[in-house]
mmCIF file of C-alpha atoms in Angstrom:
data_model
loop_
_atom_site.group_PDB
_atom_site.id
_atom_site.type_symbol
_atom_site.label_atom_id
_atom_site.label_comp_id
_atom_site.label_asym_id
_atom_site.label_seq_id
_atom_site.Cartn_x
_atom_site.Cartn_y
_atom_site.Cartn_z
ATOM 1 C CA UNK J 6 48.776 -24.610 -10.431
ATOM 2 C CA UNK J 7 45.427 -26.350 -12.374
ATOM 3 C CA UNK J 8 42.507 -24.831 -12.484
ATOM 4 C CA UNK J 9 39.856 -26.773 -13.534
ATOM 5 C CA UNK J 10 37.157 -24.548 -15.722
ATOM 6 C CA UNK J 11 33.394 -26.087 -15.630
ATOM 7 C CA UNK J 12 30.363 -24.906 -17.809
ATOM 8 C CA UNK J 13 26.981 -24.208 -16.706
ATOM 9 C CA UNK J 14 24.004 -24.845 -18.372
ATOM 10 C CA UNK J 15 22.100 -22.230 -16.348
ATOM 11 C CA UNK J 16 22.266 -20.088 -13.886
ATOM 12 C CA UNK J 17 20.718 -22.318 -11.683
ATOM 13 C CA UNK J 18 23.540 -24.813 -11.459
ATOM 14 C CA UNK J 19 25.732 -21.387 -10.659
ATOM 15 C CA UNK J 20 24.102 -20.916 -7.734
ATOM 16 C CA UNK J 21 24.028 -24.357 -6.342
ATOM 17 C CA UNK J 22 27.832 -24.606 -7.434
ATOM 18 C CA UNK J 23 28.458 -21.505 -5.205
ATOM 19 C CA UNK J 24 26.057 -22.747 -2.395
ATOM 20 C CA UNK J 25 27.968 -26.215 -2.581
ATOM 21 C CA UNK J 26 31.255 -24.567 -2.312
ATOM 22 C CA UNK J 27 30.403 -22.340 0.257
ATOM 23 C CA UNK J 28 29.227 -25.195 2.571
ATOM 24 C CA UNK J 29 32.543 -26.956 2.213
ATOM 25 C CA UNK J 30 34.234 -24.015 3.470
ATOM 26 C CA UNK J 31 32.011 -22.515 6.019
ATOM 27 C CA UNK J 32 29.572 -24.923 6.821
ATOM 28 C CA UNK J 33 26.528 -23.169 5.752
ATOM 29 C CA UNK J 34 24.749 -21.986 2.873
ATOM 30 C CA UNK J 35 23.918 -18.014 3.078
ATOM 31 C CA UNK J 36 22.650 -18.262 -0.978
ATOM 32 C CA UNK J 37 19.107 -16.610 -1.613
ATOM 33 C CA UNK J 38 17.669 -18.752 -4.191
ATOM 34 C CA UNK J 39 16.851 -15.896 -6.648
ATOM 35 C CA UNK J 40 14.747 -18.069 -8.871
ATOM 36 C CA UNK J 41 12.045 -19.035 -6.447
ATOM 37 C CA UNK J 42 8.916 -16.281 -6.009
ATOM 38 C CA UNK J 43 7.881 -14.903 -3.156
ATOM 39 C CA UNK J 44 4.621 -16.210 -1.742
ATOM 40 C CA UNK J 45 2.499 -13.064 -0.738
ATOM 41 C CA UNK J 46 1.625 -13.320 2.815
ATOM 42 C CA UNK J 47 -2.401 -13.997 3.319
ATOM 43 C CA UNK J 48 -4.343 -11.105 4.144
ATOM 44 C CA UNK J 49 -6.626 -11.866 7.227
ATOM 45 C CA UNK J 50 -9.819 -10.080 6.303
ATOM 46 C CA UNK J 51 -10.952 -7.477 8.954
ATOM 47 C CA UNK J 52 -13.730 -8.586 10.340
ATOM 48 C CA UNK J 53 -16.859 -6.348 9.893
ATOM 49 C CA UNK J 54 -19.131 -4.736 13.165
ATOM 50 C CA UNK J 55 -22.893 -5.819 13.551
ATOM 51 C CA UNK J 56 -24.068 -2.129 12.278
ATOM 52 C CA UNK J 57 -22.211 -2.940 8.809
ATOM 53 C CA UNK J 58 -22.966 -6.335 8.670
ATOM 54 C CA UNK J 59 -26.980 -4.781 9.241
ATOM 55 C CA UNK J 60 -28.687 -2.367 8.257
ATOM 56 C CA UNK J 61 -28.966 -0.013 11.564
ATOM 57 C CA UNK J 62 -30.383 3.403 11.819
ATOM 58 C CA UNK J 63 -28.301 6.042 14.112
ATOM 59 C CA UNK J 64 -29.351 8.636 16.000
ATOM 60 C CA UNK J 65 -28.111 12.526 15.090
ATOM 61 C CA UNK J 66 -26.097 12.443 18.240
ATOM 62 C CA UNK J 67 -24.334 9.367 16.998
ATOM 63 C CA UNK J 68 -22.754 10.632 13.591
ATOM 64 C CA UNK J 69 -21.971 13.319 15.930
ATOM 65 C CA UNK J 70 -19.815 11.278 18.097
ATOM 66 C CA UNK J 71 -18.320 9.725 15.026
ATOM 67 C CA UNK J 72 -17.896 12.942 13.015
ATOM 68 C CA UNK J 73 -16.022 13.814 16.381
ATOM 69 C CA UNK J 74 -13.831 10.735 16.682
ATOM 70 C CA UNK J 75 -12.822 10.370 13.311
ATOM 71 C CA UNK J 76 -11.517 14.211 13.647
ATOM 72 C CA UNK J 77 -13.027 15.158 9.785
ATOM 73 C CA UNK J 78 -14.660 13.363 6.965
ATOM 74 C CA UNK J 79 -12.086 12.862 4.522
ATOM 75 C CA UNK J 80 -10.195 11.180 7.127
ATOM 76 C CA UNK J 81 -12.815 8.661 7.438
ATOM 77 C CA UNK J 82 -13.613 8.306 4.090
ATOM 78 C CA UNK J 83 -9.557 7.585 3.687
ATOM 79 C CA UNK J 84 -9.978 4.666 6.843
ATOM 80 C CA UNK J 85 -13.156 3.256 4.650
ATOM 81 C CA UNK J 86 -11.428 3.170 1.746
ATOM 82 C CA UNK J 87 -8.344 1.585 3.498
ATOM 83 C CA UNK J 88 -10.461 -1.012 4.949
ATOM 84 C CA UNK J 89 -11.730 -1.780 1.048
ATOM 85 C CA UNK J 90 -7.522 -2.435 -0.044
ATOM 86 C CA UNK J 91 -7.068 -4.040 2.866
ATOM 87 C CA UNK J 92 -4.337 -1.851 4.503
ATOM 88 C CA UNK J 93 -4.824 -0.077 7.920
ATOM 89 C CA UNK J 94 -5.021 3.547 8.220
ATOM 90 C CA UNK J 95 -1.723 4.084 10.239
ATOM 91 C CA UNK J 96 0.391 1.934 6.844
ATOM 92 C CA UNK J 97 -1.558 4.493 4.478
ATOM 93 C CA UNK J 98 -0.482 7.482 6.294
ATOM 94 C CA UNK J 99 3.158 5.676 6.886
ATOM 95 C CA UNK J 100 6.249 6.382 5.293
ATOM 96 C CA UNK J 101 6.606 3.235 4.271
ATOM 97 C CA UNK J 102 7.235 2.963 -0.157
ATOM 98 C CA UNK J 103 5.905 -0.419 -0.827
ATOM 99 C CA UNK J 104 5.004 -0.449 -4.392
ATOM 100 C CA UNK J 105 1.174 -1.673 -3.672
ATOM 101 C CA UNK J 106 0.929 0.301 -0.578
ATOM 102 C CA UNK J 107 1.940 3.717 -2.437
ATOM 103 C CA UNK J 108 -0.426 2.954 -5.655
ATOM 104 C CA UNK J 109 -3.514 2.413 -3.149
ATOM 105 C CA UNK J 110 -2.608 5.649 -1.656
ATOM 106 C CA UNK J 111 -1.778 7.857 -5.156
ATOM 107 C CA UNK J 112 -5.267 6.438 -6.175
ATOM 108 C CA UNK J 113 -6.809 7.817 -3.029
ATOM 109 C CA UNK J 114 -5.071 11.723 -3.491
ATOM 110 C CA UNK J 115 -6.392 11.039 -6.752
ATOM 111 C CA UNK J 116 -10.244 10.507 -5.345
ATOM 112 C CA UNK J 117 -9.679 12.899 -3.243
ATOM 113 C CA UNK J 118 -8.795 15.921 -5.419
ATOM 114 C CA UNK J 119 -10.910 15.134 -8.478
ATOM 115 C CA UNK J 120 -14.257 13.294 -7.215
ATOM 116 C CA UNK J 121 -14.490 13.577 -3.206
ATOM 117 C CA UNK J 122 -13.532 17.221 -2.760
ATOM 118 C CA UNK J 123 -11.839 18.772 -5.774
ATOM 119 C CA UNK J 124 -11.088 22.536 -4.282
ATOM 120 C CA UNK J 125 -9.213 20.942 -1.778
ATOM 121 C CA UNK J 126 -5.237 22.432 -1.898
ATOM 122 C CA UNK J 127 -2.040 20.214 -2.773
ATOM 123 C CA UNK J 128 -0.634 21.389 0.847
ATOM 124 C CA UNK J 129 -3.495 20.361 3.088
ATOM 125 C CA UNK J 130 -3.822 16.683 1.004
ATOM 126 C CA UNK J 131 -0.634 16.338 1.513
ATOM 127 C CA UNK J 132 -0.725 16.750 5.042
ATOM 128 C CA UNK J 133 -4.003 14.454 5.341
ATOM 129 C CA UNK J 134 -1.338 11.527 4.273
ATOM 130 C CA UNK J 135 1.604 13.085 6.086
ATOM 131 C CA UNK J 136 3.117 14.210 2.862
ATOM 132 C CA UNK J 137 4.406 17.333 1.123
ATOM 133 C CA UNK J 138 2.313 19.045 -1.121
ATOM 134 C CA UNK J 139 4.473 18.209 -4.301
ATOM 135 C CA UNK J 140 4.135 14.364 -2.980
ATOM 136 C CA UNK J 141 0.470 14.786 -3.440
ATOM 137 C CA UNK J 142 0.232 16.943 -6.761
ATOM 138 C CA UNK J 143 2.570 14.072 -8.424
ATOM 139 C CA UNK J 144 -0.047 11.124 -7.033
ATOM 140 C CA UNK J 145 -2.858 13.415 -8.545
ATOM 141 C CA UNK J 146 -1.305 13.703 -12.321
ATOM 142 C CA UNK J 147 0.272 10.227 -11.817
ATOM 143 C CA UNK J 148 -3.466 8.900 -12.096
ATOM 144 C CA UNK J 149 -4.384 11.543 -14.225
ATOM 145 C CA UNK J 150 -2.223 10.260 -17.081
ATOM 146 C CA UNK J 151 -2.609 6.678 -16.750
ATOM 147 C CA UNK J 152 -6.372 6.914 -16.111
ATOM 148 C CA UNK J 153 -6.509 8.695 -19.913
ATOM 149 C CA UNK J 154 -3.936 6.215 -21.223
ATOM 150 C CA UNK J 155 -6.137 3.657 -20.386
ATOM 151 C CA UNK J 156 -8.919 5.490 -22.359
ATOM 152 C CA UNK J 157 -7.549 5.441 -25.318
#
């Protein structure tokens, strides 16, 4: 039996080799090109409501409603900030591990313990994010340190 032995320049021209080969025998090509980025989806923007377009004056009985809807403050202040990263509120309180999902929300435990409403426990931030408690403290000193690193 011959075996014919070929050399590649790059890795490139091992993939296509493969992809090549693998069409002859199977007909298609199932090769993920590994040297091509990914192209981030676009982002639609969410599009903003007269009153904060405007500047509009409520009545008392209005926050009240809101205060009421949104169920407590730092919940809405978590939604606001949300809308600012451009995520929704149900993906930040997801269990989804995206790496720019979960550094949007270990910056918000982070605003949340230290500037928003520091005597606030590890257990009960944790549950504002549907997290444990130790899911929350390691957000908070995950900041923490990189926040002094980058004073230095």
């Amino acid at each position: 039996m011959i075996h014919a032995v070929r050399q590649y320049a790059s890795g490139a021209e091992i993939v296509a080799s493969y992809a090549a080969v693998r069409q002859r025998l199977y007909g298609r090509s199932n090769v993920v090109s590994l040297f091509k980025p990914k192209q981030p989806e676009p982002v639609a923007p969410i599009p903003l409501t007269y009153w904060e377009r405007h500047k509009t004056y409520f009545d008392s009985h209005v926050h009240a409603y809101r205060r009421w809807k949104t169920g407590q403050p730092l919940k809405l202040y978590i939604k606001r900030r949300c809308r600012e990263f451009g995520f929704s509120y149900r993906e930040m309180v997801s269990s989804c591990r995206r790496e720019d999902l979960t550094e949007c929300r270990q910056l918000l435990m982070y605003e949340i313990k230290t500037v928003v409403k520091p005597d606030i426990s590890y257990p009960v931030l944790g549950k504002l994010f549907n997290r444990e408690h130790n899911t929350a403290w390691h957000a908070v000193n995950k900041m923490t340190e990189r926040f002094e690193r980058a004073a230095e």
